[in-house]
PDB file of N, CA and C in Angstrom:
ATOM      1  N   MET X   1      -9.209 -39.769  38.246  1.00  0.00           N
ATOM      2  CA  MET X   1      -8.754 -38.736  38.638  1.00  0.00           C
ATOM      3  C   MET X   1      -7.255 -38.458  39.682  1.00  0.00           C
ATOM      4  N   LEU X   2      -7.184 -38.762  40.512  1.00  0.00           N
ATOM      5  CA  LEU X   2      -5.879 -38.507  41.149  1.00  0.00           C
ATOM      6  C   LEU X   2      -4.776 -39.172  39.943  1.00  0.00           C
ATOM      7  N   LYS X   3      -4.466 -40.144  39.725  1.00  0.00           N
ATOM      8  CA  LYS X   3      -4.010 -40.700  38.387  1.00  0.00           C
ATOM      9  C   LYS X   3      -3.329 -39.185  37.613  1.00  0.00           C
ATOM     10  N   ILE X   4      -4.223 -38.538  37.409  1.00  0.00           N
ATOM     11  CA  ILE X   4      -4.469 -37.532  35.966  1.00  0.00           C
ATOM     12  C   ILE X   4      -3.934 -36.394  36.695  1.00  0.00           C
ATOM     13  N   ILE X   5      -4.046 -36.047  37.855  1.00  0.00           N
ATOM     14  CA  ILE X   5      -3.918 -34.835  38.880  1.00  0.00           C
ATOM     15  C   ILE X   5      -1.152 -34.905  39.247  1.00  0.00           C
ATOM     16  N   VAL X   6      -1.637 -36.172  39.664  1.00  0.00           N
ATOM     17  CA  VAL X   6      -0.065 -36.242  39.773  1.00  0.00           C
ATOM     18  C   VAL X   6       0.029 -37.009  38.198  1.00  0.00           C
ATOM     19  N   LEU X   7       0.027 -37.556  37.238  1.00  0.00           N
ATOM     20  CA  LEU X   7       1.004 -37.694  36.255  1.00  0.00           C
ATOM     21  C   LEU X   7       0.694 -35.633  35.812  1.00  0.00           C
ATOM     22  N   ILE X   8       0.033 -34.617  35.522  1.00  0.00           N
ATOM     23  CA  ILE X   8       0.221 -33.850  34.559  1.00  0.00           C
ATOM     24  C   ILE X   8       1.236 -33.089  35.599  1.00  0.00           C
ATOM     25  N   ILE X   9       1.128 -32.704  37.191  1.00  0.00           N
ATOM     26  CA  ILE X   9       2.111 -32.749  38.138  1.00  0.00           C
ATOM     27  C   ILE X   9       3.731 -33.090  37.935  1.00  0.00           C
ATOM     28  N   HIS X  10       4.131 -33.948  37.789  1.00  0.00           N
ATOM     29  CA  HIS X  10       5.247 -34.765  37.344  1.00  0.00           C
ATOM     30  C   HIS X  10       5.395 -34.409  35.819  1.00  0.00           C
ATOM     31  N   ILE X  11       4.865 -34.127  35.104  1.00  0.00           N
ATOM     32  CA  ILE X  11       5.152 -33.648  34.162  1.00  0.00           C
ATOM     33  C   ILE X  11       5.700 -32.251  33.793  1.00  0.00           C
ATOM     34  N   ILE X  12       4.975 -31.026  34.615  1.00  0.00           N
ATOM     35  CA  ILE X  12       5.548 -29.908  34.738  1.00  0.00           C
ATOM     36  C   ILE X  12       6.934 -29.975  35.381  1.00  0.00           C
ATOM     37  N   VAL X  13       7.089 -30.467  36.787  1.00  0.00           N
ATOM     38  CA  VAL X  13       7.992 -30.971  37.427  1.00  0.00           C
ATOM     39  C   VAL X  13       8.929 -32.089  36.572  1.00  0.00           C
ATOM     40  N   SER X  14       9.647 -32.436  36.296  1.00  0.00           N
ATOM     41  CA  SER X  14       9.770 -32.546  35.052  1.00  0.00           C
ATOM     42  C   SER X  14      10.445 -31.812  33.850  1.00  0.00           C
ATOM     43  N   LEU X  15       9.377 -31.021  33.267  1.00  0.00           N
ATOM     44  CA  LEU X  15       9.840 -30.003  32.744  1.00  0.00           C
ATOM     45  C   LEU X  15      10.766 -29.207  33.118  1.00  0.00           C
ATOM     46  N   PHE X  16      10.352 -28.857  34.164  1.00  0.00           N
ATOM     47  CA  PHE X  16      10.817 -27.663  35.033  1.00  0.00           C
ATOM     48  C   PHE X  16      12.727 -27.848  35.298  1.00  0.00           C
ATOM     49  N   MET X  17      12.857 -29.308  35.703  1.00  0.00           N
ATOM     50  CA  MET X  17      13.416 -29.117  36.644  1.00  0.00           C
ATOM     51  C   MET X  17      14.456 -29.457  34.771  1.00  0.00           C
ATOM     52  N   MET X  18      13.845 -30.344  33.684  1.00  0.00           N
ATOM     53  CA  MET X  18      14.500 -29.123  32.995  1.00  0.00           C
ATOM     54  C   MET X  18      15.457 -28.566  32.341  1.00  0.00           C
ATOM     55  N   ALA X  19      14.329 -27.555  32.780  1.00  0.00           N
ATOM     56  CA  ALA X  19      15.339 -26.238  32.555  1.00  0.00           C
ATOM     57  C   ALA X  19      15.756 -25.435  33.227  1.00  0.00           C
ATOM     58  N   VAL X  20      15.895 -25.428  34.481  1.00  0.00           N
ATOM     59  CA  VAL X  20      17.108 -25.355  35.666  1.00  0.00           C
ATOM     60  C   VAL X  20      17.642 -26.103  35.527  1.00  0.00           C
ATOM     61  N   ILE X  21      18.298 -27.081  35.539  1.00  0.00           N
ATOM     62  CA  ILE X  21      19.127 -27.546  34.610  1.00  0.00           C
ATOM     63  C   ILE X  21      20.536 -27.216  33.223  1.00  0.00           C
ATOM     64  N   LEU X  22      19.979 -26.986  32.906  1.00  0.00           N
ATOM     65  CA  LEU X  22      19.704 -25.564  31.664  1.00  0.00           C
ATOM     66  C   LEU X  22      20.853 -24.708  31.746  1.00  0.00           C
ATOM     67  N   LEU X  23      19.559 -23.967  32.755  1.00  0.00           N
ATOM     68  CA  LEU X  23      20.059 -23.222  33.372  1.00  0.00           C
ATOM     69  C   LEU X  23      22.314 -22.769  34.080  1.00  0.00           C
ATOM     70  N   GLN X  24      21.813 -23.657  34.796  1.00  0.00           N
ATOM     71  CA  GLN X  24      23.060 -24.001  35.564  1.00  0.00           C
ATOM     72  C   GLN X  24      24.164 -24.031  34.563  1.00  0.00           C
ATOM     73  N   GLN X  25      25.609 -22.928  35.010  1.00  0.00           N
ATOM     74  CA  GLN X  25      26.808 -23.138  34.642  1.00  0.00           C
ATOM     75  C   GLN X  25      27.682 -24.291  34.946  1.00  0.00           C
ATOM     76  N   GLY X  26      28.534 -24.658  33.482  1.00  0.00           N
ATOM     77  CA  GLY X  26      29.298 -26.011  33.404  1.00  0.00           C
ATOM     78  C   GLY X  26      30.501 -26.333  35.043  1.00  0.00           C
ATOM     79  N   LYS X  27      30.543 -27.042  35.980  1.00  0.00           N
ATOM     80  CA  LYS X  27      32.063 -27.040  36.860  1.00  0.00           C
ATOM     81  C   LYS X  27      32.758 -27.505  36.444  1.00  0.00           C
ATOM     82  N   SER X  28      33.799 -27.543  35.502  1.00  0.00           N
ATOM     83  CA  SER X  28      34.589 -27.812  34.806  1.00  0.00           C
ATOM     84  C   SER X  28      34.708 -26.529  34.288  1.00  0.00           C
ATOM     85  N   ALA X  29      36.169 -25.635  34.900  1.00  0.00           N
ATOM     86  CA  ALA X  29      36.207 -24.367  34.422  1.00  0.00           C
ATOM     87  C   ALA X  29      37.399 -24.499  33.849  1.00  0.00           C
ATOM     88  N   GLY X  30      38.226 -26.167  33.957  1.00  0.00           N
ATOM     89  CA  GLY X  30      39.186 -25.793  33.392  1.00  0.00           C
ATOM     90  C   GLY X  30      40.712 -25.932  34.319  1.00  0.00           C
ATOM     91  N   ILE X  31      41.937 -25.297  33.850  1.00  0.00           N
ATOM     92  CA  ILE X  31      42.399 -24.775  34.725  1.00  0.00           C
ATOM     93  C   ILE X  31      42.853 -23.325  35.715  1.00  0.00           C
ATOM     94  N   SER X  32      41.635 -22.408  34.595  1.00  0.00           N
ATOM     95  CA  SER X  32      41.263 -21.345  35.643  1.00  0.00           C
ATOM     96  C   SER X  32      40.871 -21.267  36.432  1.00  0.00           C
ATOM     97  N   GLY X  33      39.505 -22.492  36.461  1.00  0.00           N
ATOM     98  CA  GLY X  33      38.686 -22.727  37.584  1.00  0.00           C
ATOM     99  C   GLY X  33      39.023 -23.121  38.165  1.00  0.00           C
ATOM    100  N   ALA X  34      40.161 -24.098  38.336  1.00  0.00           N
ATOM    101  CA  ALA X  34      41.186 -24.935  39.769  1.00  0.00           C
ATOM    102  C   ALA X  34      41.617 -23.984  40.156  1.00  0.00           C
ATOM    103  N   ILE X  35      42.714 -22.716  40.008  1.00  0.00           N
ATOM    104  CA  ILE X  35      42.920 -21.954  40.236  1.00  0.00           C
ATOM    105  C   ILE X  35      42.339 -21.039  41.242  1.00  0.00           C
ATOM    106  N   ALA X  36      41.104 -20.951  40.210  1.00  0.00           N
ATOM    107  CA  ALA X  36      40.318 -19.619  41.167  1.00  0.00           C
ATOM    108  C   ALA X  36      38.807 -20.195  42.155  1.00  0.00           C
ATOM    109  N   GLY X  37      38.772 -21.746  42.505  1.00  0.00           N
ATOM    110  CA  GLY X  37      38.181 -22.185  43.489  1.00  0.00           C
ATOM    111  C   GLY X  37      39.000 -22.107  44.641  1.00  0.00           C
ATOM    112  N   GLY X  38      40.064 -22.085  44.499  1.00  0.00           N
ATOM    113  CA  GLY X  38      40.056 -21.899  46.362  1.00  0.00           C
ATOM    114  C   GLY X  38      40.370 -20.540  46.584  1.00  0.00           C
ATOM    115  N   ALA X  39      39.758 -19.886  45.604  1.00  0.00           N
ATOM    116  CA  ALA X  39      39.279 -18.288  46.073  1.00  0.00           C
ATOM    117  C   ALA X  39      38.684 -18.302  46.685  1.00  0.00           C
ATOM    118  N   GLU X  40      37.975 -19.246  45.969  1.00  0.00           N
ATOM    119  CA  GLU X  40      36.209 -19.446  45.983  1.00  0.00           C
ATOM    120  C   GLU X  40      35.671 -19.757  47.316  1.00  0.00           C
ATOM    121  N   THR X  41      36.480 -20.468  47.768  1.00  0.00           N
ATOM    122  CA  THR X  41      36.447 -21.099  48.841  1.00  0.00           C
ATOM    123  C   THR X  41      36.569 -19.223  49.945  1.00  0.00           C
ATOM    124  N   PHE X  42      37.453 -18.822  50.110  1.00  0.00           N
ATOM    125  CA  PHE X  42      37.338 -17.538  51.075  1.00  0.00           C
ATOM    126  C   PHE X  42      35.851 -16.840  51.262  1.00  0.00           C
ATOM    127  N   PHE X  43      35.527 -15.910  49.689  1.00  0.00           N
ATOM    128  CA  PHE X  43      35.075 -14.721  49.299  1.00  0.00           C
ATOM    129  C   PHE X  43      33.307 -15.979  48.858  1.00  0.00           C
ATOM    130  N   GLY X  44      33.191 -16.376  49.080  1.00  0.00           N
ATOM    131  CA  GLY X  44      32.255 -17.259  47.808  1.00  0.00           C
ATOM    132  C   GLY X  44      31.006 -17.374  49.108  1.00  0.00           C
ATOM    133  N   LYS X  45      31.354 -17.070  50.431  1.00  0.00           N
ATOM    134  CA  LYS X  45      30.741 -17.291  51.192  1.00  0.00           C
ATOM    135  C   LYS X  45      28.492 -17.334  51.266  1.00  0.00           C
ATOM    136  N   ASN X  46      28.161 -16.431  50.356  1.00  0.00           N
ATOM    137  CA  ASN X  46      27.283 -15.965  49.580  1.00  0.00           C
ATOM    138  C   ASN X  46      26.647 -16.649  49.100  1.00  0.00           C
ATOM    139  N   LYS X  47      27.293 -17.698  48.215  1.00  0.00           N
ATOM    140  CA  LYS X  47      26.742 -18.385  47.995  1.00  0.00           C
ATOM    141  C   LYS X  47      25.366 -18.753  47.527  1.00  0.00           C
ATOM    142  N   ALA X  48      25.027 -18.728  48.735  1.00  0.00           N
ATOM    143  CA  ALA X  48      22.963 -19.345  48.182  1.00  0.00           C
ATOM    144  C   ALA X  48      23.048 -17.715  47.912  1.00  0.00           C
ATOM    145  N   ARG X  49      22.975 -16.964  47.507  1.00  0.00           N
ATOM    146  CA  ARG X  49      22.082 -15.301  47.685  1.00  0.00           C
ATOM    147  C   ARG X  49      22.753 -15.421  46.164  1.00  0.00           C
ATOM    148  N   THR X  50      23.481 -15.826  45.063  1.00  0.00           N
ATOM    149  CA  THR X  50      23.891 -15.660  44.238  1.00  0.00           C
ATOM    150  C   THR X  50      22.465 -16.152  43.458  1.00  0.00           C
ATOM    151  N   MET X  51      22.291 -16.900  41.838  1.00  0.00           N
ATOM    152  CA  MET X  51      21.623 -16.599  40.859  1.00  0.00           C
ATOM    153  C   MET X  51      21.793 -18.034  41.242  1.00  0.00           C
ATOM    154  N   GLU X  52      23.456 -19.155  40.928  1.00  0.00           N
ATOM    155  CA  GLU X  52      24.115 -20.357  41.347  1.00  0.00           C
ATOM    156  C   GLU X  52      23.343 -21.255  41.906  1.00  0.00           C
ATOM    157  N   GLY X  53      23.429 -20.350  43.637  1.00  0.00           N
ATOM    158  CA  GLY X  53      22.596 -21.496  44.948  1.00  0.00           C
ATOM    159  C   GLY X  53      21.541 -21.515  44.592  1.00  0.00           C
ATOM    160  N   THR X  54      20.461 -19.955  44.000  1.00  0.00           N
ATOM    161  CA  THR X  54      19.525 -20.778  43.621  1.00  0.00           C
ATOM    162  C   THR X  54      18.860 -21.701  42.688  1.00  0.00           C
ATOM    163  N   LEU X  55      19.416 -21.411  41.797  1.00  0.00           N
ATOM    164  CA  LEU X  55      19.018 -23.374  41.079  1.00  0.00           C
ATOM    165  C   LEU X  55      19.928 -24.135  41.056  1.00  0.00           C
ATOM    166  N   GLU X  56      21.033 -24.101  42.364  1.00  0.00           N
ATOM    167  CA  GLU X  56      20.788 -25.082  42.728  1.00  0.00           C
ATOM    168  C   GLU X  56      19.538 -26.089  43.419  1.00  0.00           C
ATOM    169  N   ARG X  57      19.612 -25.063  44.813  1.00  0.00           N
ATOM    170  CA  ARG X  57      18.973 -24.648  45.746  1.00  0.00           C
ATOM    171  C   ARG X  57      17.787 -26.150  45.036  1.00  0.00           C
ATOM    172  N   LEU X  58      15.996 -25.477  43.815  1.00  0.00           N
ATOM    173  CA  LEU X  58      16.284 -25.020  43.322  1.00  0.00           C
ATOM    174  C   LEU X  58      15.389 -26.743  41.945  1.00  0.00           C
ATOM    175  N   THR X  59      16.922 -27.233  41.682  1.00  0.00           N
ATOM    176  CA  THR X  59      16.660 -28.293  40.862  1.00  0.00           C
ATOM    177  C   THR X  59      16.821 -29.829  42.191  1.00  0.00           C
ATOM    178  N   THR X  60      17.302 -28.896  43.442  1.00  0.00           N
ATOM    179  CA  THR X  60      16.860 -30.700  44.590  1.00  0.00           C
ATOM    180  C   THR X  60      15.628 -30.470  44.293  1.00  0.00           C
ATOM    181  N   ILE X  61      14.820 -28.840  45.014  1.00  0.00           N
ATOM    182  CA  ILE X  61      13.434 -29.769  45.539  1.00  0.00           C
ATOM    183  C   ILE X  61      12.362 -29.814  44.099  1.00  0.00           C
ATOM    184  N   SER X  62      13.408 -29.784  43.036  1.00  0.00           N
ATOM    185  CA  SER X  62      12.428 -30.693  41.999  1.00  0.00           C
ATOM    186  C   SER X  62      12.611 -31.433  41.587  1.00  0.00           C
ATOM    187  N   ALA X  63      14.140 -32.181  41.634  1.00  0.00           N
ATOM    188  CA  ALA X  63      14.280 -33.085  42.031  1.00  0.00           C
ATOM    189  C   ALA X  63      14.138 -34.261  43.071  1.00  0.00           C
ATOM    190  N   ILE X  64      13.086 -32.921  44.214  1.00  0.00           N
ATOM    191  CA  ILE X  64      12.260 -33.966  45.056  1.00  0.00           C
ATOM    192  C   ILE X  64      10.854 -34.603  44.826  1.00  0.00           C
ATOM    193  N   VAL X  65      10.336 -33.748  44.663  1.00  0.00           N
ATOM    194  CA  VAL X  65       9.034 -33.693  44.030  1.00  0.00           C
ATOM    195  C   VAL X  65       9.520 -34.800  43.133  1.00  0.00           C
ATOM    196  N   PHE X  66       9.854 -35.265  42.581  1.00  0.00           N
ATOM    197  CA  PHE X  66       9.997 -36.523  41.549  1.00  0.00           C
ATOM    198  C   PHE X  66      10.354 -36.881  41.672  1.00  0.00           C
ATOM    199  N   ILE X  67      10.902 -37.322  42.437  1.00  0.00           N
ATOM    200  CA  ILE X  67      10.789 -38.219  42.946  1.00  0.00           C
ATOM    201  C   ILE X  67      10.128 -39.509  43.906  1.00  0.00           C
ATOM    202  N   ILE X  68       9.648 -38.147  44.191  1.00  0.00           N
ATOM    203  CA  ILE X  68       7.907 -38.049  45.384  1.00  0.00           C
ATOM    204  C   ILE X  68       7.071 -38.615  44.110  1.00  0.00           C
ATOM    205  N   THR X  69       6.842 -37.673  43.105  1.00  0.00           N
ATOM    206  CA  THR X  69       5.519 -38.486  42.065  1.00  0.00           C
ATOM    207  C   THR X  69       5.399 -39.414  41.321  1.00  0.00           C
ATOM    208  N   SER X  70       7.206 -40.367  41.396  1.00  0.00           N
ATOM    209  CA  SER X  70       7.796 -41.236  40.855  1.00  0.00           C
ATOM    210  C   SER X  70       7.114 -42.580  41.274  1.00  0.00           C
ATOM    211  N   LEU X  71       7.191 -41.864  42.505  1.00  0.00           N
ATOM    212  CA  LEU X  71       6.997 -43.292  43.665  1.00  0.00           C
ATOM    213  C   LEU X  71       4.943 -43.090  43.643  1.00  0.00           C
ATOM    214  N   VAL X  72       4.262 -42.127  43.934  1.00  0.00           N
ATOM    215  CA  VAL X  72       3.917 -41.711  43.714  1.00  0.00           C
ATOM    216  C   VAL X  72       2.097 -43.039  42.677  1.00  0.00           C
ATOM    217  N   LEU X  73       3.210 -42.345  41.841  1.00  0.00           N
ATOM    218  CA  LEU X  73       2.080 -42.688  39.941  1.00  0.00           C
ATOM    219  C   LEU X  73       2.695 -44.509  40.379  1.00  0.00           C
ATOM    220  N   THR X  74       3.981 -44.569  40.564  1.00  0.00           N
ATOM    221  CA  THR X  74       3.500 -46.032  40.701  1.00  0.00           C
ATOM    222  C   THR X  74       3.047 -47.006  41.229  1.00  0.00           C
ATOM    223  N   LEU X  75       3.035 -46.311  42.993  1.00  0.00           N
ATOM    224  CA  LEU X  75       1.083 -47.575  43.412  1.00  0.00           C
ATOM    225  C   LEU X  75       0.014 -46.396  42.743  1.00  0.00           C
ATOM    226  N   LEU X  76      -0.273 -46.003  42.080  1.00  0.00           N
ATOM    227  CA  LEU X  76      -1.565 -45.939  40.829  1.00  0.00           C
ATOM    228  C   LEU X  76      -1.497 -46.908  40.271  1.00  0.00           C
ATOM    229  N   MET X  77      -0.430 -47.114  40.060  1.00  0.00           N
ATOM    230  CA  MET X  77      -0.316 -47.674  38.079  1.00  0.00           C
ATOM    231  C   MET X  77      -1.122 -49.283  38.505  1.00  0.00           C
ATOM    232  N   GLY X  78      -0.372 -49.537  39.798  1.00  0.00           N
ATOM    233  CA  GLY X  78      -0.401 -50.574  40.317  1.00  0.00           C
ATOM    234  C   GLY X  78      -1.492 -51.267  40.075  1.00  0.00           C
ATOM    235  N   LYS X  79      -2.816 -50.150  40.749  1.00  0.00           N
ATOM    236  CA  LYS X  79      -4.498 -51.118  41.479  1.00  0.00           C
ATOM    237  C   LYS X  79      -4.771 -51.052  40.082  1.00  0.00           C
TER     238      LYS X  79
END
């Protein structure tokens, strides 16, 4: 029973993580991104409040939960 619950959580987290990663913008913006990147360090202090900051935080949290559920599933399948 516990294996099924952890497996369902694992599947939901993996689907959520895929969606969050696909919603993020690419980091390579070419030469314009290199020039604007310097301005972003001065003016981008509220990055955590933006959609990009929220998506990065959600990606980190979902990756941690994914790793934990992977380890738990490995331990449960070994029994």
